[in-house]
Amino acid sequence: MATKRQGTKLKKEPMCRTEIPGIIQFDLEEVGGVNGLNKRLPSKKNIEKISAIHHALSDPVRIHILYLLAIQPLCVCVIKECIGIAGSKLSYHLNIMKESGLVDSEQQGNWIIYRITEKGKKYAEETA
Amino acid sequence: MATKRQGTKLKKEPMCRTEIPGIIQFDLEEVGGVNGLNKRLPSKKNIEKISAIHHALSDPVRIHILYLLAIQPLCVCVIKECIGIAGSKLSYHLNIMKESGLVDSEQQGNWIIYRITEKGKKYAEETA
DNA sequence: CAGCTATTTCAAACTAATATGAAATGCGTA
DNA sequence: TACGCATTTCATATTAGTTTGAAATAGCTG
Protein backbone atom coordinates (compact mmCIF):
# COMPACT_ATOMS: atom_id res chain seq x y z
CA MET A 1 0.00 0.00 0.00
CA ALA A 2 3.01 2.23 0.36
CA THR A 3 3.38 1.95 -3.38
CA LYS A 4 -0.15 3.01 -4.29
CA ARG A 5 -0.39 6.15 -6.39
CA GLN A 6 -0.78 9.12 -4.19
CA GLY A 7 -1.33 11.95 -6.61
CA THR A 8 2.22 13.23 -6.76
CA LYS A 9 4.69 11.54 -9.01
CA LEU A 10 7.04 9.15 -7.25
CA LYS A 11 10.65 10.01 -7.84
CA LYS A 12 12.68 6.90 -7.34
CA GLU A 13 10.23 4.08 -7.70
CA PRO A 14 11.45 0.64 -8.73
CA MET A 15 10.53 0.96 -12.41
CA CYS A 16 10.38 -1.93 -14.80
CA ARG A 17 13.53 -3.62 -13.58
CA THR A 18 12.23 -7.01 -12.68
CA GLU A 19 14.45 -8.02 -15.51
CA ILE A 20 16.00 -6.52 -18.62
CA PRO A 21 17.44 -8.20 -21.70
CA GLY A 22 20.74 -9.93 -21.03
CA ILE A 23 22.84 -8.07 -23.61
CA ILE A 24 21.96 -4.80 -22.01
CA GLN A 25 22.12 -5.98 -18.43
CA PHE A 26 25.71 -7.08 -18.86
CA ASP A 27 27.03 -3.85 -20.37
CA LEU A 28 24.98 -1.82 -18.00
CA GLU A 29 26.58 -3.43 -14.97
CA GLU A 30 30.04 -2.90 -16.45
CA VAL A 31 29.37 0.77 -16.79
CA GLY A 32 28.02 1.15 -13.29
CA GLY A 33 24.28 0.93 -13.86
CA VAL A 34 22.06 3.89 -14.48
CA ASN A 35 24.27 6.04 -12.28
CA GLY A 36 27.31 5.03 -14.25
CA LEU A 37 25.58 6.02 -17.46
CA ASN A 38 24.55 9.37 -16.12
CA LYS A 39 28.06 10.16 -15.02
CA ARG A 40 29.38 9.82 -18.56
CA LEU A 41 26.93 12.29 -19.98
CA PRO A 42 27.60 15.94 -20.82
CA SER A 43 26.20 18.33 -18.23
CA LYS A 44 22.67 19.54 -18.53
CA LYS A 45 23.95 22.95 -19.48
CA ASN A 46 26.10 21.49 -22.21
CA ILE A 47 23.26 19.42 -23.55
CA GLU A 48 21.23 22.57 -23.80
CA LYS A 49 24.00 24.38 -25.63
CA ILE A 50 24.32 21.60 -28.13
CA SER A 51 20.63 21.44 -28.85
CA ALA A 52 20.49 25.23 -29.13
CA ILE A 53 23.04 25.38 -31.92
CA HIS A 54 21.20 22.66 -33.79
CA HIS A 55 18.04 24.60 -33.35
CA ALA A 56 19.65 27.58 -35.01
CA LEU A 57 20.39 25.33 -37.98
CA SER A 58 17.00 23.69 -38.09
CA ASP A 59 15.29 26.02 -40.54
CA PRO A 60 15.77 25.89 -44.32
CA VAL A 61 15.94 29.66 -44.57
CA ARG A 62 18.80 29.75 -42.11
CA ILE A 63 20.71 26.97 -43.83
CA HIS A 64 20.23 28.83 -47.07
CA ILE A 65 21.71 31.95 -45.51
CA LEU A 66 24.57 30.00 -44.01
CA TYR A 67 25.64 28.63 -47.37
CA LEU A 68 25.27 32.01 -49.02
CA LEU A 69 27.54 33.63 -46.47
CA ALA A 70 29.97 30.75 -46.79
CA ILE A 71 30.62 32.04 -50.30
CA GLN A 72 31.15 35.65 -49.37
CA PRO A 73 30.00 38.38 -46.99
CA LEU A 74 26.76 40.00 -48.09
CA CYS A 75 24.55 42.88 -47.20
CA VAL A 76 20.96 42.24 -46.28
CA CYS A 77 19.53 43.47 -49.54
CA VAL A 78 21.53 40.97 -51.58
CA ILE A 79 20.64 38.07 -49.27
CA LYS A 80 17.07 39.19 -49.61
CA GLU A 81 17.25 39.10 -53.36
CA CYS A 82 18.88 35.66 -53.39
CA ILE A 83 16.33 34.09 -51.12
CA GLY A 84 13.29 36.10 -52.09
CA ILE A 85 11.69 36.74 -48.73
CA ALA A 86 10.39 39.78 -46.87
CA GLY A 87 12.91 41.94 -45.10
CA SER A 88 11.34 41.49 -41.70
CA LYS A 89 11.42 37.74 -42.07
CA LEU A 90 15.04 37.80 -43.13
CA SER A 91 15.89 40.03 -40.21
CA TYR A 92 14.26 37.58 -37.84
CA HIS A 93 16.36 34.70 -39.11
CA LEU A 94 19.58 36.68 -39.26
CA ASN A 95 19.07 37.60 -35.66
CA ILE A 96 18.74 33.99 -34.58
CA MET A 97 21.90 33.11 -36.45
CA LYS A 98 23.75 36.01 -34.90
CA GLU A 99 22.64 35.10 -31.39
CA SER A 100 23.92 31.59 -31.84
CA GLY A 101 27.23 32.82 -33.18
CA LEU A 102 26.94 31.45 -36.70
CA VAL A 103 27.27 34.87 -38.29
CA ASP A 104 28.12 38.38 -37.30
CA SER A 105 27.47 41.76 -38.81
CA GLU A 106 29.08 45.10 -39.36
CA GLN A 107 27.49 48.32 -40.41
CA GLN A 108 28.81 50.12 -43.50
CA GLY A 109 27.01 53.32 -44.02
CA ASN A 110 23.52 52.54 -44.99
CA TRP A 111 24.13 48.83 -45.23
CA ILE A 112 24.73 46.05 -42.82
CA ILE A 113 27.13 43.41 -43.94
CA TYR A 114 26.74 39.88 -42.61
CA ARG A 115 29.61 37.44 -42.57
CA ILE A 116 29.93 33.86 -41.52
CA THR A 117 31.95 33.15 -38.35
CA GLU A 118 34.47 30.37 -37.80
CA LYS A 119 31.80 28.47 -35.94
CA GLY A 120 29.42 28.98 -38.83
CA LYS A 121 32.03 27.71 -41.29
CA LYS A 122 32.42 24.57 -39.29
CA TYR A 123 28.77 23.74 -39.75
CA ALA A 124 28.69 24.84 -43.36
CA GLU A 125 31.52 22.47 -44.20
CA GLU A 126 29.92 19.57 -42.43
CA THR A 127 27.51 18.73 -45.23
CA ALA A 128 27.86 20.55 -48.51
CA MET B 1 1.34 53.21 -61.65
CA ALA B 2 2.48 49.94 -63.08
CA THR B 3 4.47 49.48 -59.91
CA LYS B 4 1.61 50.18 -57.53
CA ARG B 5 0.67 47.29 -55.27
CA GLN B 6 -1.98 45.24 -56.91
CA GLY B 7 -2.76 42.70 -54.23
CA THR B 8 -0.46 39.98 -55.48
CA LYS B 9 3.20 40.04 -54.58
CA LEU B 10 5.56 41.24 -57.29
CA LYS B 11 8.13 38.61 -58.16
CA LYS B 12 11.12 40.27 -59.76
CA GLU B 13 10.99 43.89 -58.83
CA PRO B 14 14.18 45.99 -58.97
CA MET B 15 15.11 45.78 -55.29
CA CYS B 16 17.64 47.97 -53.53
CA ARG B 17 20.48 47.74 -56.03
CA THR B 18 21.04 51.39 -56.74
CA GLU B 19 24.36 50.78 -55.11
CA ILE B 20 25.92 48.35 -52.66
CA PRO B 21 29.09 48.55 -50.59
CA GLY B 22 32.25 48.26 -52.65
CA ILE B 23 33.76 45.24 -50.87
CA ILE B 24 30.68 43.22 -51.62
CA GLN B 25 30.09 44.54 -55.09
CA PHE B 26 33.53 43.43 -56.18
CA ASP B 27 33.32 39.87 -54.92
CA LEU B 28 29.77 39.61 -56.07
CA GLU B 29 30.70 40.42 -59.63
CA GLU B 30 33.54 37.92 -59.53
CA VAL B 31 31.16 35.21 -58.53
CA GLY B 32 28.60 36.06 -61.20
CA GLY B 33 26.16 38.21 -59.28
CA VAL B 34 23.12 36.91 -57.52
CA ASN B 35 22.73 34.19 -60.13
CA GLY B 36 26.30 33.10 -59.59
CA LEU B 37 25.69 32.85 -55.87
CA ASN B 38 22.56 30.83 -56.33
CA LYS B 39 24.33 28.38 -58.59
CA ARG B 40 26.81 27.49 -55.86
CA LEU B 41 24.17 26.64 -53.34
CA PRO B 42 22.95 23.16 -52.40
CA SER B 43 19.61 22.28 -53.98
CA LYS B 44 16.42 23.19 -52.21
CA LYS B 45 15.87 19.55 -51.42
CA ASN B 46 19.31 19.23 -49.89
CA ILE B 47 18.85 22.34 -47.84
CA GLU B 48 15.70 20.84 -46.47
CA LYS B 49 17.44 17.59 -45.63
CA ILE B 50 20.19 19.39 -43.79
CA SER B 51 17.81 21.46 -41.74
CA ALA B 52 15.72 18.39 -40.97
CA ILE B 53 18.60 16.51 -39.36
CA HIS B 54 19.45 19.54 -37.29
CA HIS B 55 15.87 19.75 -36.24
CA ALA B 56 16.04 16.19 -34.98
CA LEU B 57 18.97 17.27 -32.83
CA SER B 58 17.42 20.48 -31.63
CA ASP B 59 15.78 19.19 -28.45
CA PRO B 60 17.66 18.59 -25.19
CA VAL B 61 15.80 15.36 -24.54
CA ARG B 62 16.96 13.98 -27.86
CA ILE B 63 20.55 15.04 -27.36
CA HIS B 64 20.39 13.38 -23.97
CA ILE B 65 19.18 10.18 -25.57
CA LEU B 66 21.80 10.40 -28.28
CA TYR B 67 24.62 10.53 -25.77
CA LEU B 68 23.13 7.75 -23.70
CA LEU B 69 22.97 5.46 -26.70
CA ALA B 70 26.47 6.48 -27.68
CA ILE B 71 27.57 4.64 -24.54
CA GLN B 72 25.62 1.46 -25.16
CA PRO B 73 22.36 0.13 -26.57
CA LEU B 74 19.48 0.45 -24.13
CA CYS B 75 15.91 -0.63 -23.77
CA VAL B 76 13.24 2.00 -23.33
CA CYS B 77 12.75 1.38 -19.64
CA VAL B 78 16.39 2.11 -18.84
CA ILE B 79 16.44 5.26 -20.96
CA LYS B 80 13.31 6.27 -19.18
CA GLU B 81 14.91 5.80 -15.80
CA CYS B 82 18.03 7.73 -16.82
CA ILE B 83 16.14 10.71 -18.14
CA GLY B 84 13.14 10.60 -15.87
CA ILE B 85 10.31 11.36 -18.28
CA ALA B 86 6.97 9.79 -19.10
CA GLY B 87 6.96 6.80 -21.41
CA SER B 88 4.77 8.46 -23.98
CA LYS B 89 7.02 11.46 -24.14
CA LEU B 90 10.07 9.29 -24.54
CA SER B 91 8.38 7.32 -27.24
CA TYR B 92 7.62 10.51 -29.11
CA HIS B 93 11.25 11.59 -29.10
CA LEU B 94 12.60 8.17 -29.92
CA ASN B 95 10.37 8.11 -32.93
CA ILE B 96 11.68 11.40 -34.23
CA MET B 97 15.23 10.15 -33.81
CA LYS B 98 14.43 6.95 -35.59
CA GLU B 99 12.79 8.72 -38.50
CA SER B 100 15.82 10.88 -38.99
CA GLY B 101 18.13 7.89 -38.88
CA LEU B 102 20.00 8.76 -35.70
CA VAL B 103 18.97 5.56 -33.94
CA ASP B 104 17.30 2.29 -34.75
CA SER B 105 15.52 -0.32 -32.72
CA GLU B 106 15.09 -4.03 -32.42
CA GLN B 107 12.52 -5.94 -30.46
CA GLN B 108 13.67 -8.53 -27.92
CA GLY B 109 10.75 -10.25 -26.38
CA ASN B 110 8.98 -7.79 -24.25
CA TRP B 111 11.56 -5.08 -24.68
CA ILE B 112 12.64 -2.81 -27.48
CA ILE B 113 16.31 -2.07 -27.69
CA TYR B 114 17.46 1.18 -29.17
CA ARG B 115 20.92 1.66 -30.60
CA ILE B 116 22.73 4.55 -32.13
CA THR B 117 23.41 4.40 -35.87
CA GLU B 118 26.61 5.38 -37.67
CA LYS B 119 24.96 8.63 -38.60
CA GLY B 120 24.01 9.16 -34.98
CA LYS B 121 27.58 8.49 -33.88
CA LYS B 122 28.85 11.11 -36.25
CA TYR B 123 26.75 13.75 -34.54
CA ALA B 124 27.46 12.47 -31.05
CA GLU B 125 31.20 12.76 -31.65
CA GLU B 126 30.92 16.25 -33.00
CA THR B 127 30.70 17.93 -29.61
CA ALA B 128 31.21 15.85 -26.51
C1' DC C 1 17.02 69.86 -42.21
C1' DA C 2 14.07 66.95 -45.58
C1' DG C 3 13.65 63.05 -48.07
C1' DC C 4 15.43 58.58 -49.46
C1' DT C 5 16.98 53.91 -48.62
C1' DA C 6 18.31 49.80 -45.82
C1' DT C 7 17.34 47.46 -42.00
C1' DT C 8 15.11 46.38 -37.67
C1' DT C 9 11.34 46.25 -34.37
C1' DC C 10 6.84 45.22 -32.90
C1' DA C 11 2.35 43.06 -32.19
C1' DA C 12 -0.82 40.05 -34.03
C1' DA C 13 -2.01 35.99 -36.74
C1' DC C 14 -0.71 31.63 -37.85
C1' DT C 15 1.67 27.15 -37.73
C1' DA C 16 4.45 23.61 -35.85
C1' DA C 17 6.37 21.15 -31.97
C1' DT C 18 5.95 19.18 -27.53
C1' DA C 19 3.61 17.41 -23.28
C1' DT C 20 0.16 14.66 -21.06
C1' DG C 21 -2.67 10.90 -19.63
C1' DA C 22 -5.73 7.36 -21.02
C1' DA C 23 -6.31 3.59 -23.96
C1' DA C 24 -4.39 0.22 -27.23
C1' DT C 25 -0.93 -3.26 -28.74
C1' DG C 26 1.96 -7.06 -28.31
C1' DC C 27 4.85 -10.33 -26.12
C1' DG C 28 5.57 -13.72 -22.46
C1' DT C 29 4.04 -16.61 -18.81
C1' DA C 30 0.95 -19.04 -15.89
C1' DT D 1 -7.02 -18.14 -22.45
C1' DA D 2 -6.14 -14.58 -19.10
C1' DC D 3 -2.98 -11.64 -16.96
C1' DG D 4 1.08 -8.58 -16.39
C1' DC D 5 4.51 -5.79 -18.21
C1' DA D 6 6.98 -2.70 -21.81
C1' DT D 7 6.06 0.17 -25.21
C1' DT D 8 3.32 2.79 -28.46
C1' DT D 9 -0.69 5.34 -30.11
C1' DC D 10 -4.07 8.73 -29.89
C1' DA D 11 -6.56 12.97 -28.84
C1' DT D 12 -6.13 17.00 -26.58
C1' DA D 13 -3.85 20.76 -24.23
C1' DT D 14 0.04 23.65 -24.05
C1' DT D 15 3.88 25.97 -25.59
C1' DA D 16 7.26 27.57 -28.95
C1' DG D 17 8.55 29.11 -33.47
C1' DT D 18 7.46 31.54 -37.71
C1' DT D 19 5.21 34.85 -40.75
C1' DT D 20 3.24 39.24 -41.84
C1' DG D 21 2.71 44.07 -42.57
C1' DA D 22 3.01 48.43 -40.52
C1' DA D 23 5.76 51.51 -38.07
C1' DA D 24 10.27 52.90 -36.14
C1' DT D 25 15.48 53.76 -36.70
C1' DA D 26 19.35 55.24 -38.65
C1' DG D 27 22.66 56.53 -42.13
C1' DC D 28 23.16 59.04 -46.45
C1' DT D 29 22.55 62.87 -49.93
C1' DG D 30 21.08 67.05 -51.40
mmCIF file with all atom_site columns, N, CA, C and O in Angstrom, chain B residues 13-44:
data_model
loop_
_atom_site.group_PDB
_atom_site.id
_atom_site.type_symbol
_atom_site.label_atom_id
_atom_site.label_alt_id
_atom_site.label_comp_id
_atom_site.label_asym_id
_atom_site.label_entity_id
_atom_site.label_seq_id
_atom_site.pdbx_PDB_ins_code
_atom_site.Cartn_x
_atom_site.Cartn_y
_atom_site.Cartn_z
_atom_site.occupancy
_atom_site.B_iso_or_equiv
_atom_site.pdbx_formal_charge
_atom_site.auth_seq_id
_atom_site.auth_comp_id
_atom_site.auth_asym_id
_atom_site.auth_atom_id
_atom_site.pdbx_PDB_model_num
ATOM 1   N N  . GLU B 1 13 ? 11.018 42.433 -58.838 1.00 0.00 ? 13 GLU B N  1
ATOM 2   C CA . GLU B 1 13 ? 10.988 43.889 -58.828 1.00 0.00 ? 13 GLU B CA 1
ATOM 3   C C  . GLU B 1 13 ? 12.422 44.378 -58.628 1.00 0.00 ? 13 GLU B C  1
ATOM 4   O O  . GLU B 1 13 ? 13.170 43.786 -57.847 1.00 0.00 ? 13 GLU B O  1
ATOM 5   N N  . PRO B 1 14 ? 12.861 45.425 -59.274 1.00 0.00 ? 14 PRO B N  1
ATOM 6   C CA . PRO B 1 14 ? 14.176 45.989 -58.974 1.00 0.00 ? 14 PRO B CA 1
ATOM 7   C C  . PRO B 1 14 ? 14.277 46.369 -57.504 1.00 0.00 ? 14 PRO B C  1
ATOM 8   O O  . PRO B 1 14 ? 13.655 47.311 -57.059 1.00 0.00 ? 14 PRO B O  1
ATOM 9   N N  . MET B 1 15 ? 15.048 45.591 -56.744 1.00 0.00 ? 15 MET B N  1
ATOM 10  C CA . MET B 1 15 ? 15.106 45.784 -55.295 1.00 0.00 ? 15 MET B CA 1
ATOM 11  C C  . MET B 1 15 ? 15.984 46.977 -54.940 1.00 0.00 ? 15 MET B C  1
ATOM 12  O O  . MET B 1 15 ? 15.905 47.992 -55.590 1.00 0.00 ? 15 MET B O  1
ATOM 13  N N  . CYS B 1 16 ? 16.778 46.857 -53.890 1.00 0.00 ? 16 CYS B N  1
ATOM 14  C CA . CYS B 1 16 ? 17.641 47.968 -53.528 1.00 0.00 ? 16 CYS B CA 1
ATOM 15  C C  . CYS B 1 16 ? 18.484 48.323 -54.752 1.00 0.00 ? 16 CYS B C  1
ATOM 16  O O  . CYS B 1 16 ? 18.093 49.125 -55.567 1.00 0.00 ? 16 CYS B O  1
ATOM 17  N N  . ARG B 1 17 ? 19.649 47.729 -54.853 1.00 0.00 ? 17 ARG B N  1
ATOM 18  C CA . ARG B 1 17 ? 20.482 47.741 -56.033 1.00 0.00 ? 17 ARG B CA 1
ATOM 19  C C  . ARG B 1 17 ? 20.660 49.060 -56.786 1.00 0.00 ? 17 ARG B C  1
ATOM 20  O O  . ARG B 1 17 ? 20.844 49.073 -57.983 1.00 0.00 ? 17 ARG B O  1
ATOM 21  N N  . THR B 1 18 ? 20.543 50.187 -56.105 1.00 0.00 ? 18 THR B N  1
ATOM 22  C CA . THR B 1 18 ? 21.043 51.387 -56.735 1.00 0.00 ? 18 THR B CA 1
ATOM 23  C C  . THR B 1 18 ? 22.550 51.403 -56.571 1.00 0.00 ? 18 THR B C  1
ATOM 24  O O  . THR B 1 18 ? 23.273 51.914 -57.390 1.00 0.00 ? 18 THR B O  1
ATOM 25  N N  . GLU B 1 19 ? 22.948 50.774 -55.486 1.00 0.00 ? 19 GLU B N  1
ATOM 26  C CA . GLU B 1 19 ? 24.361 50.779 -55.112 1.00 0.00 ? 19 GLU B CA 1
ATOM 27  C C  . GLU B 1 19 ? 24.498 49.793 -53.967 1.00 0.00 ? 19 GLU B C  1
ATOM 28  O O  . GLU B 1 19 ? 23.566 49.619 -53.196 1.00 0.00 ? 19 GLU B O  1
ATOM 29  N N  . ILE B 1 20 ? 25.638 49.139 -53.854 1.00 0.00 ? 20 ILE B N  1
ATOM 30  C CA . ILE B 1 20 ? 25.917 48.353 -52.663 1.00 0.00 ? 20 ILE B CA 1
ATOM 31  C C  . ILE B 1 20 ? 27.366 48.566 -52.282 1.00 0.00 ? 20 ILE B C  1
ATOM 32  O O  . ILE B 1 20 ? 28.150 49.042 -53.102 1.00 0.00 ? 20 ILE B O  1
ATOM 33  N N  . PRO B 1 21 ? 27.729 48.243 -51.037 1.00 0.00 ? 21 PRO B N  1
ATOM 34  C CA . PRO B 1 21 ? 29.088 48.547 -50.589 1.00 0.00 ? 21 PRO B CA 1
ATOM 35  C C  . PRO B 1 21 ? 30.136 47.922 -51.499 1.00 0.00 ? 21 PRO B C  1
ATOM 36  O O  . PRO B 1 21 ? 29.966 46.797 -51.978 1.00 0.00 ? 21 PRO B O  1
ATOM 37  N N  . GLY B 1 22 ? 31.214 48.655 -51.708 1.00 0.00 ? 22 GLY B N  1
ATOM 38  C CA . GLY B 1 22 ? 32.253 48.256 -52.650 1.00 0.00 ? 22 GLY B CA 1
ATOM 39  C C  . GLY B 1 22 ? 32.813 46.867 -52.426 1.00 0.00 ? 22 GLY B C  1
ATOM 40  O O  . GLY B 1 22 ? 32.948 46.088 -53.366 1.00 0.00 ? 22 GLY B O  1
ATOM 41  N N  . ILE B 1 23 ? 33.138 46.525 -51.190 1.00 0.00 ? 23 ILE B N  1
ATOM 42  C CA . ILE B 1 23 ? 33.757 45.242 -50.869 1.00 0.00 ? 23 ILE B CA 1
ATOM 43  C C  . ILE B 1 23 ? 32.892 44.088 -51.371 1.00 0.00 ? 23 ILE B C  1
ATOM 44  O O  . ILE B 1 23 ? 33.383 43.073 -51.851 1.00 0.00 ? 23 ILE B O  1
ATOM 45  N N  . ILE B 1 24 ? 31.600 44.269 -51.220 1.00 0.00 ? 24 ILE B N  1
ATOM 46  C CA . ILE B 1 24 ? 30.679 43.223 -51.618 1.00 0.00 ? 24 ILE B CA 1
ATOM 47  C C  . ILE B 1 24 ? 30.493 43.216 -53.123 1.00 0.00 ? 24 ILE B C  1
ATOM 48  O O  . ILE B 1 24 ? 30.578 42.179 -53.771 1.00 0.00 ? 24 ILE B O  1
ATOM 49  N N  . GLN B 1 25 ? 30.285 44.381 -53.652 1.00 0.00 ? 25 GLN B N  1
ATOM 50  C CA . GLN B 1 25 ? 30.094 44.536 -55.090 1.00 0.00 ? 25 GLN B CA 1
ATOM 51  C C  . GLN B 1 25 ? 31.169 43.791 -55.866 1.00 0.00 ? 25 GLN B C  1
ATOM 52  O O  . GLN B 1 25 ? 30.875 43.015 -56.775 1.00 0.00 ? 25 GLN B O  1
ATOM 53  N N  . PHE B 1 26 ? 32.404 43.995 -55.450 1.00 0.00 ? 26 PHE B N  1
ATOM 54  C CA . PHE B 1 26 ? 33.527 43.432 -56.182 1.00 0.00 ? 26 PHE B CA 1
ATOM 55  C C  . PHE B 1 26 ? 33.466 41.908 -56.205 1.00 0.00 ? 26 PHE B C  1
ATOM 56  O O  . PHE B 1 26 ? 33.453 41.283 -57.260 1.00 0.00 ? 26 PHE B O  1
ATOM 57  N N  . ASP B 1 27 ? 33.384 41.323 -55.008 1.00 0.00 ? 27 ASP B N  1
ATOM 58  C CA . ASP B 1 27 ? 33.320 39.870 -54.919 1.00 0.00 ? 27 ASP B CA 1
ATOM 59  C C  . ASP B 1 27 ? 32.090 39.329 -55.629 1.00 0.00 ? 27 ASP B C  1
ATOM 60  O O  . ASP B 1 27 ? 32.128 38.277 -56.266 1.00 0.00 ? 27 ASP B O  1
ATOM 61  N N  . LEU B 1 28 ? 31.026 40.059 -55.490 1.00 0.00 ? 28 LEU B N  1
ATOM 62  C CA . LEU B 1 28 ? 29.767 39.605 -56.065 1.00 0.00 ? 28 LEU B CA 1
ATOM 63  C C  . LEU B 1 28 ? 29.863 39.497 -57.578 1.00 0.00 ? 28 LEU B C  1
ATOM 64  O O  . LEU B 1 28 ? 29.391 38.533 -58.187 1.00 0.00 ? 28 LEU B O  1
ATOM 65  N N  . GLU B 1 29 ? 30.544 40.474 -58.177 1.00 0.00 ? 29 GLU B N  1
ATOM 66  C CA . GLU B 1 29 ? 30.702 40.420 -59.632 1.00 0.00 ? 29 GLU B CA 1
ATOM 67  C C  . GLU B 1 29 ? 31.568 39.239 -60.034 1.00 0.00 ? 29 GLU B C  1
ATOM 68  O O  . GLU B 1 29 ? 31.264 38.530 -60.979 1.00 0.00 ? 29 GLU B O  1
ATOM 69  N N  . GLU B 1 30 ? 32.629 39.045 -59.279 1.00 0.00 ? 30 GLU B N  1
ATOM 70  C CA . GLU B 1 30 ? 33.543 37.919 -59.532 1.00 0.00 ? 30 GLU B CA 1
ATOM 71  C C  . GLU B 1 30 ? 32.809 36.593 -59.597 1.00 0.00 ? 30 GLU B C  1
ATOM 72  O O  . GLU B 1 30 ? 33.139 35.700 -60.362 1.00 0.00 ? 30 GLU B O  1
ATOM 73  N N  . VAL B 1 31 ? 31.829 36.482 -58.725 1.00 0.00 ? 31 VAL B N  1
ATOM 74  C CA . VAL B 1 31 ? 31.156 35.208 -58.533 1.00 0.00 ? 31 VAL B CA 1
ATOM 75  C C  . VAL B 1 31 ? 29.958 35.087 -59.481 1.00 0.00 ? 31 VAL B C  1
ATOM 76  O O  . VAL B 1 31 ? 29.317 34.035 -59.548 1.00 0.00 ? 31 VAL B O  1
ATOM 77  N N  . GLY B 1 32 ? 29.693 36.118 -60.223 1.00 0.00 ? 32 GLY B N  1
ATOM 78  C CA . GLY B 1 32 ? 28.604 36.056 -61.197 1.00 0.00 ? 32 GLY B CA 1
ATOM 79  C C  . GLY B 1 32 ? 27.289 36.628 -60.699 1.00 0.00 ? 32 GLY B C  1
ATOM 80  O O  . GLY B 1 32 ? 26.226 36.192 -61.114 1.00 0.00 ? 32 GLY B O  1
ATOM 81  N N  . GLY B 1 33 ? 27.391 37.551 -59.773 1.00 0.00 ? 33 GLY B N  1
ATOM 82  C CA . GLY B 1 33 ? 26.165 38.210 -59.281 1.00 0.00 ? 33 GLY B CA 1
ATOM 83  C C  . GLY B 1 33 ? 25.275 37.268 -58.507 1.00 0.00 ? 33 GLY B C  1
ATOM 84  O O  . GLY B 1 33 ? 25.680 36.177 -58.125 1.00 0.00 ? 33 GLY B O  1
ATOM 85  N N  . VAL B 1 34 ? 24.071 37.705 -58.295 1.00 0.00 ? 34 VAL B N  1
ATOM 86  C CA . VAL B 1 34 ? 23.116 36.914 -57.524 1.00 0.00 ? 34 VAL B CA 1
ATOM 87  C C  . VAL B 1 34 ? 22.913 35.536 -58.156 1.00 0.00 ? 34 VAL B C  1
ATOM 88  O O  . VAL B 1 34 ? 22.843 34.517 -57.453 1.00 0.00 ? 34 VAL B O  1
ATOM 89  N N  . ASN B 1 35 ? 22.863 35.490 -59.465 1.00 0.00 ? 35 ASN B N  1
ATOM 90  C CA . ASN B 1 35 ? 22.729 34.194 -60.129 1.00 0.00 ? 35 ASN B CA 1
ATOM 91  C C  . ASN B 1 35 ? 23.907 33.287 -59.860 1.00 0.00 ? 35 ASN B C  1
ATOM 92  O O  . ASN B 1 35 ? 23.742 32.095 -59.615 1.00 0.00 ? 35 ASN B O  1
ATOM 93  N N  . GLY B 1 36 ? 25.096 33.881 -59.888 1.00 0.00 ? 36 GLY B N  1
ATOM 94  C CA . GLY B 1 36 ? 26.300 33.105 -59.595 1.00 0.00 ? 36 GLY B CA 1
ATOM 95  C C  . GLY B 1 36 ? 26.247 32.523 -58.195 1.00 0.00 ? 36 GLY B C  1
ATOM 96  O O  . GLY B 1 36 ? 26.583 31.366 -57.983 1.00 0.00 ? 36 GLY B O  1
ATOM 97  N N  . LEU B 1 37 ? 25.822 33.334 -57.253 1.00 0.00 ? 37 LEU B N  1
ATOM 98  C CA . LEU B 1 37 ? 25.689 32.853 -55.871 1.00 0.00 ? 37 LEU B CA 1
ATOM 99  C C  . LEU B 1 37 ? 24.737 31.662 -55.830 1.00 0.00 ? 37 LEU B C  1
ATOM 100 O O  . LEU B 1 37 ? 25.046 30.616 -55.273 1.00 0.00 ? 37 LEU B O  1
ATOM 101 N N  . ASN B 1 38 ? 23.588 31.861 -56.413 1.00 0.00 ? 38 ASN B N  1
ATOM 102 C CA . ASN B 1 38 ? 22.557 30.828 -56.329 1.00 0.00 ? 38 ASN B CA 1
ATOM 103 C C  . ASN B 1 38 ? 23.003 29.509 -56.945 1.00 0.00 ? 38 ASN B C  1
ATOM 104 O O  . ASN B 1 38 ? 22.603 28.440 -56.486 1.00 0.00 ? 38 ASN B O  1
ATOM 105 N N  . LYS B 1 39 ? 23.853 29.610 -57.950 1.00 0.00 ? 39 LYS B N  1
ATOM 106 C CA . LYS B 1 39 ? 24.331 28.383 -58.593 1.00 0.00 ? 39 LYS B CA 1
ATOM 107 C C  . LYS B 1 39 ? 25.205 27.560 -57.671 1.00 0.00 ? 39 LYS B C  1
ATOM 108 O O  . LYS B 1 39 ? 25.321 26.356 -57.824 1.00 0.00 ? 39 LYS B O  1
ATOM 109 N N  . ARG B 1 40 ? 25.881 28.214 -56.740 1.00 0.00 ? 40 ARG B N  1
ATOM 110 C CA . ARG B 1 40 ? 26.814 27.485 -55.860 1.00 0.00 ? 40 ARG B CA 1
ATOM 111 C C  . ARG B 1 40 ? 26.156 26.920 -54.623 1.00 0.00 ? 40 ARG B C  1
ATOM 112 O O  . ARG B 1 40 ? 26.825 26.373 -53.753 1.00 0.00 ? 40 ARG B O  1
ATOM 113 N N  . LEU B 1 41 ? 24.876 27.102 -54.550 1.00 0.00 ? 41 LEU B N  1
ATOM 114 C CA . LEU B 1 41 ? 24.170 26.640 -53.341 1.00 0.00 ? 41 LEU B CA 1
ATOM 115 C C  . LEU B 1 41 ? 23.712 25.191 -53.483 1.00 0.00 ? 41 LEU B C  1
ATOM 116 O O  . LEU B 1 41 ? 23.479 24.725 -54.577 1.00 0.00 ? 41 LEU B O  1
ATOM 117 N N  . PRO B 1 42 ? 23.574 24.482 -52.349 1.00 0.00 ? 42 PRO B N  1
ATOM 118 C CA . PRO B 1 42 ? 22.952 23.156 -52.400 1.00 0.00 ? 42 PRO B CA 1
ATOM 119 C C  . PRO B 1 42 ? 21.527 23.296 -52.929 1.00 0.00 ? 42 PRO B C  1
ATOM 120 O O  . PRO B 1 42 ? 20.940 24.374 -52.838 1.00 0.00 ? 42 PRO B O  1
ATOM 121 N N  . SER B 1 43 ? 20.986 22.239 -53.461 1.00 0.00 ? 43 SER B N  1
ATOM 122 C CA . SER B 1 43 ? 19.613 22.282 -53.976 1.00 0.00 ? 43 SER B CA 1
ATOM 123 C C  . SER B 1 43 ? 18.635 22.514 -52.835 1.00 0.00 ? 43 SER B C  1
ATOM 124 O O  . SER B 1 43 ? 18.939 22.255 -51.673 1.00 0.00 ? 43 SER B O  1
ATOM 125 N N  . LYS B 1 44 ? 17.461 22.949 -53.190 1.00 0.00 ? 44 LYS B N  1
ATOM 126 C CA . LYS B 1 44 ? 16.421 23.189 -52.207 1.00 0.00 ? 44 LYS B CA 1
ATOM 127 C C  . LYS B 1 44 ? 16.163 21.927 -51.387 1.00 0.00 ? 44 LYS B C  1
ATOM 128 O O  . LYS B 1 44 ? 16.010 21.970 -50.170 1.00 0.00 ? 44 LYS B O  1
#
